[in-house]
């Protein structure tokens, strides 16, 4: 006779309790296995943060060569251009006549004033003569007093008339002088905006004059770099037109008002250009160096730095305890120029043990196993 197993409903309570406990034990063992695996120290290679005597911070920014003076010269009066004495690219000196307007009408008006002035001088001389004669006759009582007063009044009127004509003559001479456009400073004609034969009104730009001495290099510095730029002791400028020629420069000044849209500060560098290769409008890059004498100076390999998309960075510091080695993270700031080594300006004091290799996926207080660097390549 074949025996059939008893259905579960016929099992004793003690049997069911034993089976339930066994199932719990198996489940707990399965859940505990990954945790035990996670506690296994992660192998890493470490390095030391090296403290330096000083830190030279470098930052590279693009910019443009500018001139201290760039003027659009305009006519000071209405008129017809009679002559343009310069063209684009011509070098001029301060005071050179660059443009002349037709002055024929102005010169005719001046001639008329000069003729009136000559007449006024004759009338004045005659008035003086009559006054002198009247004064001589008045002493003997042979000249009426009222007529003497009239002659004196005529003399003052003649003097005032001559004075008015002298002022009119000076005014007309100034009008004629304004028919000439002179260079206000030394420079080069950048653009010729009008031609001979054209009519120009007062204020119409005719020529562009650019000063070619004391050129500067303008850069827009992001606000997060402005402190380092203000401490810059030197700078090198490389023009895109002359990539193999570096020009020395010094920080002139930083405009203290930032651009509200770009959040940058206009910074100007004075250029040393003995060969005169730089010209206004040329683009290039400026590398500024600042030596932080009193600041923190720590150097670490760049592979020890973990960077994030927002520009922040951190390192993993190894701490020793009785239970072994663990890591903790620390936010740092670098000079922005890693190269082979990263120069740290905030976050490290020097001497810390850092994770060099194996810093991917680490967590704070995670146990690590320090390996010699040669073993990490196996």
GROMACS .gro file of N, CA and C in nm, residues 20-177:
model
  474
   20UNK      N    1   0.926   2.765   0.936
   20UNK     CA    2   0.923   2.912   0.926
   20UNK      C    3   1.056   2.973   0.970
   21UNK      N    4   1.112   2.921   1.077
   21UNK     CA    5   1.241   2.971   1.127
   21UNK      C    6   1.353   2.942   1.028
   22UNK      N    7   1.348   2.825   0.965
   22UNK     CA    8   1.451   2.790   0.866
   22UNK      C    9   1.445   2.884   0.746
   23UNK      N   10   1.323   2.917   0.703
   23UNK     CA   11   1.307   3.010   0.589
   23UNK      C   12   1.362   3.148   0.623
   24UNK      N   13   1.336   3.197   0.745
   24UNK     CA   14   1.389   3.327   0.787
   24UNK      C   15   1.541   3.326   0.791
   25UNK      N   16   1.600   3.220   0.834
   25UNK     CA   17   1.746   3.210   0.842
   25UNK      C   18   1.809   3.216   0.704
   26UNK      N   19   1.745   3.145   0.608
   26UNK     CA   20   1.798   3.146   0.471
   26UNK      C   21   1.788   3.286   0.411
   27UNK      N   22   1.674   3.355   0.433
   27UNK     CA   23   1.655   3.491   0.378
   27UNK      C   24   1.756   3.589   0.438
   28UNK      N   25   1.780   3.580   0.567
   28UNK     CA   26   1.875   3.670   0.634
   28UNK      C   27   2.015   3.649   0.581
   29UNK      N   28   2.050   3.525   0.555
   29UNK     CA   29   2.184   3.496   0.502
   29UNK      C   30   2.203   3.556   0.364
   30UNK      N   31   2.096   3.550   0.283
   30UNK     CA   32   2.105   3.606   0.147
   30UNK      C   33   2.120   3.757   0.150
   31UNK      N   34   2.048   3.823   0.242
   31UNK     CA   35   2.057   3.970   0.251
   31UNK      C   36   2.188   4.014   0.311
   32UNK      N   37   2.244   3.936   0.396
   32UNK     CA   38   2.369   3.974   0.462
   32UNK      C   39   2.488   3.958   0.371
   33UNK      N   40   2.478   3.873   0.271
   33UNK     CA   41   2.594   3.847   0.183
   33UNK      C   42   2.643   3.971   0.113
   34UNK      N   43   2.555   4.058   0.050
   34UNK     CA   44   2.605   4.178  -0.016
   34UNK      C   45   2.668   4.275   0.082
   35UNK      N   46   2.611   4.288   0.205
   35UNK     CA   47   2.667   4.381   0.302
   35UNK      C   48   2.807   4.342   0.339
   36UNK      N   49   2.828   4.212   0.356
   36UNK     CA   50   2.962   4.165   0.387
   36UNK      C   51   3.057   4.196   0.274
   37UNK      N   52   3.004   4.185   0.151
   37UNK     CA   53   3.091   4.213   0.036
   37UNK      C   54   3.127   4.360   0.031
   38UNK      N   55   3.028   4.447   0.072
   38UNK     CA   56   3.053   4.590   0.066
   38UNK      C   57   3.157   4.632   0.169
   39UNK      N   58   3.167   4.564   0.279
   39UNK     CA   59   3.264   4.599   0.382
   39UNK      C   60   3.406   4.561   0.343
   40UNK      N   61   3.424   4.493   0.236
   40UNK     CA   62   3.558   4.457   0.194
   40UNK      C   63   3.634   4.581   0.152
   41UNK      N   64   3.752   4.609   0.208
   41UNK     CA   65   3.827   4.732   0.176
   41UNK      C   66   3.857   4.740   0.026
   42UNK      N   67   3.839   4.860  -0.028
   42UNK     CA   68   3.866   4.882  -0.170
   42UNK      C   69   4.014   4.911  -0.190
   43UNK      N   70   4.081   4.844  -0.282
   43UNK     CA   71   4.223   4.871  -0.306
   43UNK      C   72   4.243   5.007  -0.373
   44UNK      N   73   4.335   5.085  -0.320
   44UNK     CA   74   4.365   5.218  -0.375
   44UNK      C   75   4.515   5.242  -0.370
   45UNK      N   76   4.560   5.336  -0.454
   45UNK     CA   77   4.698   5.385  -0.452
   45UNK      C   78   4.693   5.528  -0.401
   46UNK      N   79   4.786   5.564  -0.313
   46UNK     CA   80   4.781   5.695  -0.249
   46UNK      C   81   4.901   5.780  -0.288
   47UNK      N   82   4.890   5.908  -0.256
   47UNK     CA   83   4.999   6.004  -0.279
   47UNK      C   84   4.995   6.106  -0.166
   48UNK      N   85   5.099   6.188  -0.157
   48UNK     CA   86   5.107   6.290  -0.053
   48UNK      C   87   5.085   6.429  -0.113
   49UNK      N   88   5.013   6.513  -0.040
   49UNK     CA   89   4.997   6.654  -0.079
   49UNK      C   90   5.124   6.728  -0.041
   50UNK      N   91   5.185   6.791  -0.141
   50UNK     CA   92   5.315   6.856  -0.120
   50UNK      C   93   5.296   7.005  -0.093
   51UNK      N   94   5.350   7.052   0.019
   51UNK     CA   95   5.342   7.193   0.052
   51UNK      C   96   5.457   7.268  -0.014
   52UNK      N   97   5.424   7.379  -0.079
   52UNK     CA   98   5.522   7.460  -0.151
   52UNK      C   99   5.553   7.586  -0.073
   53UNK      N  100   5.665   7.649  -0.109
   53UNK     CA  101   5.703   7.776  -0.047
   53UNK      C  102   5.611   7.889  -0.089
   54UNK      N  103   5.563   7.885  -0.210
   54UNK     CA  104   5.474   7.989  -0.262
   54UNK      C  105   5.398   7.931  -0.379
   55UNK      N  106   5.296   7.997  -0.420
   55UNK     CA  107   5.211   7.945  -0.527
   55UNK      C  108   5.195   8.048  -0.637
   56UNK      N  109   5.234   8.011  -0.756
   56UNK     CA  110   5.214   8.099  -0.870
   56UNK      C  111   5.086   8.057  -0.942
   57UNK      N  112   4.989   8.144  -0.935
   57UNK     CA  113   4.860   8.117  -0.997
   57UNK      C  114   4.857   8.176  -1.137
   58UNK      N  115   4.816   8.097  -1.234
   58UNK     CA  116   4.809   8.143  -1.372
   58UNK      C  117   4.667   8.130  -1.425
   59UNK      N  118   4.630   8.226  -1.505
   59UNK     CA  119   4.500   8.223  -1.569
   59UNK      C  120   4.515   8.278  -1.710
   60UNK      N  121   4.452   8.213  -1.806
   60UNK     CA  122   4.461   8.253  -1.947
   60UNK      C  123   4.324   8.295  -1.997
   61UNK      N  124   4.319   8.416  -2.057
   61UNK     CA  125   4.194   8.471  -2.107
   61UNK      C  126   4.216   8.533  -2.244
   62UNK      N  127   4.113   8.534  -2.325
   62UNK     CA  128   4.121   8.597  -2.457
   62UNK      C  129   4.090   8.746  -2.445
   63UNK      N  130   4.142   8.823  -2.541
   63UNK     CA  131   4.119   8.967  -2.539
   63UNK      C  132   4.151   9.031  -2.672
   64UNK      N  133   4.154   9.164  -2.671
   64UNK     CA  134   4.174   9.242  -2.793
   64UNK      C  135   4.266   9.360  -2.765
   65UNK      N  136   4.352   9.390  -2.862
   65UNK     CA  137   4.438   9.508  -2.853
   65UNK      C  138   4.352   9.632  -2.880
   66UNK      N  139   4.365   9.731  -2.794
   66UNK     CA  140   4.289   9.855  -2.810
   66UNK      C  141   4.382   9.975  -2.802
   67UNK      N  142   4.336  10.086  -2.855
   67UNK     CA  143   4.411  10.211  -2.854
   67UNK      C  144   4.358  10.302  -2.744
   68UNK      N  145   4.445  10.378  -2.678
   68UNK     CA  146   4.396  10.471  -2.575
   68UNK      C  147   4.307  10.580  -2.632
   69UNK      N  148   4.328  10.613  -2.761
   69UNK     CA  149   4.243  10.715  -2.825
   69UNK      C  150   4.210  10.671  -2.967
   70UNK      N  151   4.079  10.670  -2.992
   70UNK     CA  152   4.028  10.635  -3.125
   70UNK      C  153   3.913  10.730  -3.153
   71UNK      N  154   3.938  10.831  -3.237
   71UNK     CA  155   3.842  10.940  -3.256
   71UNK      C  156   3.787  10.943  -3.398
   72UNK      N  157   3.658  10.967  -3.406
   72UNK     CA  158   3.593  10.994  -3.535
   72UNK      C  159   3.587  11.145  -3.550
   73UNK      N  160   3.678  11.200  -3.630
   73UNK     CA  161   3.691  11.344  -3.645
   73UNK      C  162   3.580  11.397  -3.734
   74UNK      N  163   3.518  11.505  -3.689
   74UNK     CA  164   3.405  11.562  -3.763
   74UNK      C  165   3.429  11.708  -3.794
   75UNK      N  166   3.354  11.757  -3.892
   75UNK     CA  167   3.363  11.897  -3.932
   75UNK      C  168   3.301  11.987  -3.825
   76UNK      N  169   3.366  12.103  -3.803
   76UNK     CA  170   3.314  12.197  -3.703
   76UNK      C  171   3.218  12.299  -3.763
   77UNK      N  172   3.193  12.289  -3.893
   77UNK     CA  173   3.098  12.380  -3.958
   77UNK      C  174   3.045  12.316  -4.085
   78UNK      N  175   2.939  12.370  -4.138
   78UNK     CA  176   2.885  12.322  -4.266
   78UNK      C  177   2.975  12.368  -4.380
   79UNK      N  178   2.985  12.286  -4.485
   79UNK     CA  179   3.061  12.330  -4.600
   79UNK      C  180   3.088  12.220  -4.699
   80UNK      N  181   3.147  12.261  -4.812
   80UNK     CA  182   3.183  12.169  -4.919
   80UNK      C  183   3.330  12.130  -4.904
   81UNK      N  184   3.357  11.999  -4.904
   81UNK     CA  185   3.496  11.954  -4.890
   81UNK      C  186   3.574  11.994  -5.015
   82UNK      N  187   3.674  12.077  -4.994
   82UNK     CA  188   3.758  12.123  -5.104
   82UNK      C  189   3.879  12.033  -5.124
   83UNK      N  190   3.932  11.981  -5.010
   83UNK     CA  191   4.053  11.900  -5.021
   83UNK      C  192   4.062  11.806  -4.901
   84UNK      N  193   4.095  11.680  -4.929
   84UNK     CA  194   4.130  11.583  -4.824
   84UNK      C  195   4.277  11.551  -4.839
   85UNK      N  196   4.356  11.585  -4.738
   85UNK     CA  197   4.502  11.572  -4.749
   85UNK      C  198   4.555  11.436  -4.707
   86UNK      N  199   4.469  11.345  -4.660
   86UNK     CA  200   4.515  11.215  -4.610
   86UNK      C  201   4.425  11.105  -4.665
   87UNK      N  202   4.474  10.982  -4.648
   87UNK     CA  203   4.396  10.864  -4.685
   87UNK      C  204   4.413  10.761  -4.576
   88UNK      N  205   4.338  10.653  -4.582
   88UNK     CA  206   4.347  10.547  -4.482
   88UNK      C  207   4.489  10.493  -4.475
   89UNK      N  208   4.540  10.479  -4.352
   89UNK     CA  209   4.674  10.426  -4.332
   89UNK      C  210   4.782  10.532  -4.321
   90UNK      N  211   4.751  10.657  -4.350
   90UNK     CA  212   4.851  10.764  -4.341
   90UNK      C  213   4.881  10.796  -4.195
   91UNK      N  214   5.010  10.820  -4.168
   91UNK     CA  215   5.053  10.863  -4.035
   91UNK      C  216   5.052  11.015  -4.028
   92UNK      N  217   4.994  11.069  -3.923
   92UNK     CA  218   4.982  11.215  -3.910
   92UNK      C  219   5.035  11.258  -3.774
   93UNK      N  220   5.071  11.385  -3.765
   93UNK     CA  221   5.117  11.446  -3.642
   93UNK      C  222   5.011  11.543  -3.590
   94UNK      N  223   5.016  11.568  -3.462
   94UNK     CA  224   4.923  11.664  -3.403
   94UNK      C  225   4.938  11.800  -3.471
   95UNK      N  226   4.827  11.859  -3.513
   95UNK     CA  227   4.828  11.989  -3.578
   95UNK      C  228   4.828  11.984  -3.729
   96UNK      N  229   4.851  11.865  -3.788
   96UNK     CA  230   4.848  11.854  -3.934
   96UNK      C  231   4.706  11.883  -3.986
   97UNK      N  232   4.699  11.955  -4.101
   97UNK     CA  233   4.569  11.984  -4.163
   97UNK      C  234   4.526  11.861  -4.242
   98UNK      N  235   4.415  11.802  -4.203
   98UNK     CA  236   4.367  11.679  -4.265
   98UNK      C  237   4.264  11.704  -4.374
   99UNK      N  238   4.181  11.808  -4.356
   99UNK     CA  239   4.075  11.837  -4.452
   99UNK      C  240   4.052  11.988  -4.458
  100UNK      N  241   4.015  12.037  -4.577
  100UNK     CA  242   3.986  12.179  -4.595
  100UNK      C  243   3.851  12.193  -4.666
  101UNK      N  244   3.765  12.278  -4.609
  101UNK     CA  245   3.637  12.310  -4.673
  101UNK      C  246   3.653  12.436  -4.759
  102UNK      N  247   3.561  12.454  -4.851
  102UNK     CA  248   3.562  12.574  -4.935
  102UNK      C  249   3.536  12.698  -4.848
  103UNK      N  250   3.628  12.796  -4.852
  103UNK     CA  251   3.618  12.914  -4.766
  103UNK      C  252   3.591  13.043  -4.844
  104UNK      N  253   3.553  13.034  -4.972
  104UNK     CA  254   3.539  13.154  -5.055
  104UNK      C  255   3.438  13.252  -4.996
  105UNK      N  256   3.320  13.204  -4.959
  105UNK     CA  257   3.218  13.293  -4.903
  105UNK      C  258   3.263  13.353  -4.771
  106UNK      N  259   3.329  13.273  -4.691
  106UNK     CA  260   3.379  13.323  -4.563
  106UNK      C  261   3.485  13.429  -4.579
  107UNK      N  262   3.572  13.412  -4.678
  107UNK     CA  263   3.677  13.511  -4.702
  107UNK      C  264   3.619  13.641  -4.756
  108UNK      N  265   3.515  13.633  -4.838
  108UNK     CA  266   3.449  13.755  -4.887
  108UNK      C  267   3.384  13.831  -4.771
  109UNK      N  268   3.320  13.759  -4.682
  109UNK     CA  269   3.259  13.823  -4.566
  109UNK      C  270   3.365  13.889  -4.479
  110UNK      N  271   3.482  13.825  -4.468
  110UNK     CA  272   3.592  13.882  -4.390
  110UNK      C  273   3.643  14.010  -4.455
  111UNK      N  274   3.653  14.011  -4.586
  111UNK     CA  275   3.700  14.131  -4.657
  111UNK      C  276   3.604  14.248  -4.634
  112UNK      N  277   3.475  14.220  -4.631
  112UNK     CA  278   3.376  14.325  -4.607
  112UNK      C  279   3.392  14.382  -4.466
  113UNK      N  280   3.413  14.296  -4.371
  113UNK     CA  281   3.433  14.342  -4.232
  113UNK      C  282   3.560  14.425  -4.221
  114UNK      N  283   3.665  14.383  -4.288
  114UNK     CA  284   3.791  14.457  -4.284
  114UNK      C  285   3.773  14.597  -4.344
  115UNK      N  286   3.693  14.607  -4.450
  115UNK     CA  287   3.667  14.739  -4.510
  115UNK      C  288   3.588  14.828  -4.414
  116UNK      N  289   3.490  14.771  -4.348
  116UNK     CA  290   3.413  14.846  -4.250
  116UNK      C  291   3.500  14.890  -4.133
  117UNK      N  292   3.593  14.803  -4.097
  117UNK     CA  293   3.684  14.837  -3.988
  117UNK      C  294   3.775  14.953  -4.027
  118UNK      N  295   3.822  14.950  -4.151
  118UNK     CA  296   3.907  15.060  -4.198
  118UNK      C  297   3.830  15.192  -4.195
  119UNK      N  298   3.703  15.189  -4.239
  119UNK     CA  299   3.619  15.309  -4.235
  119UNK      C  300   3.599  15.357  -4.091
  120UNK      N  301   3.578  15.264  -4.001
  120UNK     CA  302   3.556  15.300  -3.861
  120UNK      C  303   3.681  15.363  -3.800
  121UNK      N  304   3.796  15.316  -3.839
  121UNK     CA  305   3.920  15.374  -3.788
  121UNK      C  306   3.936  15.519  -3.835
  122UNK      N  307   3.897  15.545  -3.962
  122UNK     CA  308   3.903  15.683  -4.014
  122UNK      C  309   3.805  15.772  -3.939
  123UNK      N  310   3.683  15.724  -3.918
  123UNK     CA  311   3.582  15.801  -3.847
  123UNK      C  312   3.626  15.828  -3.703
  124UNK      N  313   3.691  15.732  -3.642
  124UNK     CA  314   3.740  15.751  -3.506
  124UNK      C  315   3.849  15.857  -3.501
  125UNK      N  316   3.939  15.851  -3.598
  125UNK     CA  317   4.046  15.952  -3.601
  125UNK      C  318   3.988  16.092  -3.619
  126UNK      N  319   3.887  16.106  -3.704
  126UNK     CA  320   3.824  16.237  -3.727
  126UNK      C  321   3.752  16.285  -3.601
  127UNK      N  322   3.686  16.192  -3.533
  127UNK     CA  323   3.616  16.230  -3.410
  127UNK      C  324   3.713  16.278  -3.303
  128UNK      N  325   3.828  16.214  -3.295
  128UNK     CA  326   3.930  16.258  -3.199
  128UNK      C  327   3.980  16.398  -3.233
  129UNK      N  328   4.000  16.424  -3.363
  129UNK     CA  329   4.048  16.556  -3.405
  129UNK      C  330   3.949  16.665  -3.366
  130UNK      N  331   3.821  16.643  -3.390
  130UNK     CA  332   3.719  16.742  -3.358
  130UNK      C  333   3.711  16.767  -3.207
  131UNK      N  334   3.727  16.662  -3.130
  131UNK     CA  335   3.723  16.678  -2.984
  131UNK      C  336   3.842  16.761  -2.937
  132UNK      N  337   3.960  16.732  -2.993
  132UNK     CA  338   4.080  16.807  -2.954
  132UNK      C  339   4.063  16.956  -2.985
  133UNK      N  340   4.009  16.988  -3.104
  133UNK     CA  341   3.989  17.128  -3.143
  133UNK      C  342   3.887  17.196  -3.051
  134UNK      N  343   3.781  17.124  -3.018
  134UNK     CA  344   3.678  17.181  -2.932
  134UNK      C  345   3.733  17.210  -2.793
  135UNK      N  346   3.815  17.119  -2.742
  135UNK     CA  347   3.874  17.141  -2.610
  135UNK      C  348   3.965  17.264  -2.609
  136UNK      N  349   4.038  17.284  -2.719
  136UNK     CA  350   4.127  17.401  -2.729
  136UNK      C  351   4.047  17.531  -2.732
  137UNK      N  352   3.937  17.534  -2.809
  137UNK     CA  353   3.854  17.654  -2.817
  137UNK      C  354   3.775  17.677  -2.688
  138UNK      N  355   3.739  17.569  -2.623
  138UNK     CA  356   3.658  17.582  -2.501
  138UNK      C  357   3.735  17.651  -2.390
  139UNK      N  358   3.869  17.638  -2.392
  139UNK     CA  359   3.950  17.701  -2.288
  139UNK      C  360   3.940  17.854  -2.295
  140UNK      N  361   3.923  17.905  -2.418
  140UNK     CA  362   3.911  18.052  -2.435
  140UNK      C  363   3.765  18.097  -2.431
  141UNK      N  364   3.674  18.003  -2.414
  141UNK     CA  365   3.532  18.035  -2.407
  141UNK      C  366   3.469  18.062  -2.540
  142UNK      N  367   3.538  18.025  -2.648
  142UNK     CA  368   3.488  18.052  -2.783
  142UNK      C  369   3.411  17.935  -2.842
  143UNK      N  370   3.386  17.826  -2.765
  143UNK     CA  371   3.317  17.708  -2.821
  143UNK      C  372   3.203  17.670  -2.726
  144UNK      N  373   3.083  17.653  -2.782
  144UNK     CA  374   2.968  17.621  -2.697
  144UNK      C  375   2.989  17.487  -2.624
  145UNK      N  376   2.951  17.482  -2.499
  145UNK     CA  377   2.970  17.362  -2.416
  145UNK      C  378   2.887  17.245  -2.467
  146UNK      N  379   2.766  17.273  -2.513
  146UNK     CA  380   2.679  17.165  -2.561
  146UNK      C  381   2.737  17.096  -2.684
  147UNK      N  382   2.798  17.175  -2.771
  147UNK     CA  383   2.859  17.115  -2.891
  147UNK      C  384   2.981  17.031  -2.853
  148UNK      N  385   3.053  17.076  -2.753
  148UNK     CA  386   3.169  16.999  -2.706
  148UNK      C  387   3.125  16.863  -2.652
  149UNK      N  388   3.010  16.863  -2.581
  149UNK     CA  389   2.957  16.736  -2.528
  149UNK      C  390   2.915  16.645  -2.642
  150UNK      N  391   2.854  16.701  -2.745
  150UNK     CA  392   2.812  16.622  -2.861
  150UNK      C  393   2.931  16.559  -2.930
  151UNK      N  394   3.038  16.634  -2.944
  151UNK     CA  395   3.159  16.580  -3.010
  151UNK      C  396   3.221  16.468  -2.926
  152UNK      N  397   3.219  16.481  -2.797
  152UNK     CA  398   3.273  16.375  -2.709
  152UNK      C  399   3.188  16.248  -2.720
  153UNK      N  400   3.056  16.267  -2.731
  153UNK     CA  401   2.968  16.151  -2.748
  153UNK      C  402   2.994  16.081  -2.880
  154UNK      N  403   3.014  16.158  -2.985
  154UNK     CA  404   3.044  16.099  -3.116
  154UNK      C  405   3.174  16.020  -3.112
  155UNK      N  406   3.270  16.069  -3.034
  155UNK     CA  407   3.399  15.999  -3.022
  155UNK      C  408   3.379  15.862  -2.957
  156UNK      N  409   3.299  15.857  -2.850
  156UNK     CA  410   3.276  15.730  -2.782
  156UNK      C  411   3.199  15.632  -2.872
  157UNK      N  412   3.106  15.687  -2.951
  157UNK     CA  413   3.032  15.602  -3.045
  157UNK      C  414   3.127  15.544  -3.150
  158UNK      N  415   3.221  15.623  -3.200
  158UNK     CA  416   3.317  15.576  -3.300
  158UNK      C  417   3.408  15.468  -3.240
  159UNK      N  418   3.446  15.484  -3.115
  159UNK     CA  419   3.531  15.384  -3.047
  159UNK      C  420   3.454  15.252  -3.031
  160UNK      N  421   3.328  15.261  -2.992
  160UNK     CA  422   3.247  15.140  -2.974
  160UNK      C  423   3.224  15.068  -3.106
  161UNK      N  424   3.203  15.147  -3.213
  161UNK     CA  425   3.182  15.088  -3.345
  161UNK      C  426   3.305  15.013  -3.391
  162UNK      N  427   3.422  15.071  -3.369
  162UNK     CA  428   3.546  15.005  -3.408
  162UNK      C  429   3.567  14.877  -3.327
  163UNK      N  430   3.532  14.881  -3.200
  163UNK     CA  431   3.546  14.762  -3.115
  163UNK      C  432   3.455  14.650  -3.164
  164UNK      N  433   3.332  14.685  -3.201
  164UNK     CA  434   3.238  14.585  -3.253
  164UNK      C  435   3.292  14.520  -3.381
  165UNK      N  436   3.352  14.600  -3.467
  165UNK     CA  437   3.404  14.547  -3.593
  165UNK      C  438   3.524  14.456  -3.568
  166UNK      N  439   3.605  14.486  -3.469
  166UNK     CA  440   3.717  14.398  -3.436
  166UNK      C  441   3.667  14.263  -3.387
  167UNK      N  442   3.560  14.266  -3.307
  167UNK     CA  443   3.502  14.140  -3.259
  167UNK      C  444   3.443  14.062  -3.376
  168UNK      N  445   3.371  14.130  -3.465
  168UNK     CA  446   3.315  14.064  -3.583
  168UNK      C  447   3.424  14.003  -3.670
  169UNK      N  448   3.536  14.075  -3.683
  169UNK     CA  449   3.646  14.022  -3.763
  169UNK      C  450   3.703  13.895  -3.700
  170UNK      N  451   3.722  13.897  -3.567
  170UNK     CA  452   3.772  13.778  -3.498
  170UNK      C  453   3.677  13.660  -3.512
  171UNK      N  454   3.546  13.689  -3.503
  171UNK     CA  455   3.446  13.584  -3.518
  171UNK      C  456   3.450  13.524  -3.658
  172UNK      N  457   3.465  13.608  -3.759
  172UNK     CA  458   3.470  13.558  -3.896
  172UNK      C  459   3.597  13.479  -3.921
  173UNK      N  460   3.708  13.523  -3.864
  173UNK     CA  461   3.834  13.449  -3.878
  173UNK      C  462   3.823  13.311  -3.814
  174UNK      N  463   3.752  13.304  -3.702
  174UNK     CA  464   3.732  13.174  -3.637
  174UNK      C  465   3.643  13.084  -3.724
  175UNK      N  466   3.543  13.142  -3.788
  175UNK     CA  467   3.458  13.064  -3.878
  175UNK      C  468   3.538  13.007  -3.994
  176UNK      N  469   3.628  13.089  -4.047
  176UNK     CA  470   3.713  13.041  -4.157
  176UNK      C  471   3.807  12.932  -4.108
  177UNK      N  472   3.862  12.950  -3.987
  177UNK     CA  473   3.953  12.849  -3.931
  177UNK      C  474   3.882  12.715  -3.913
   0.00000   0.00000   0.00000
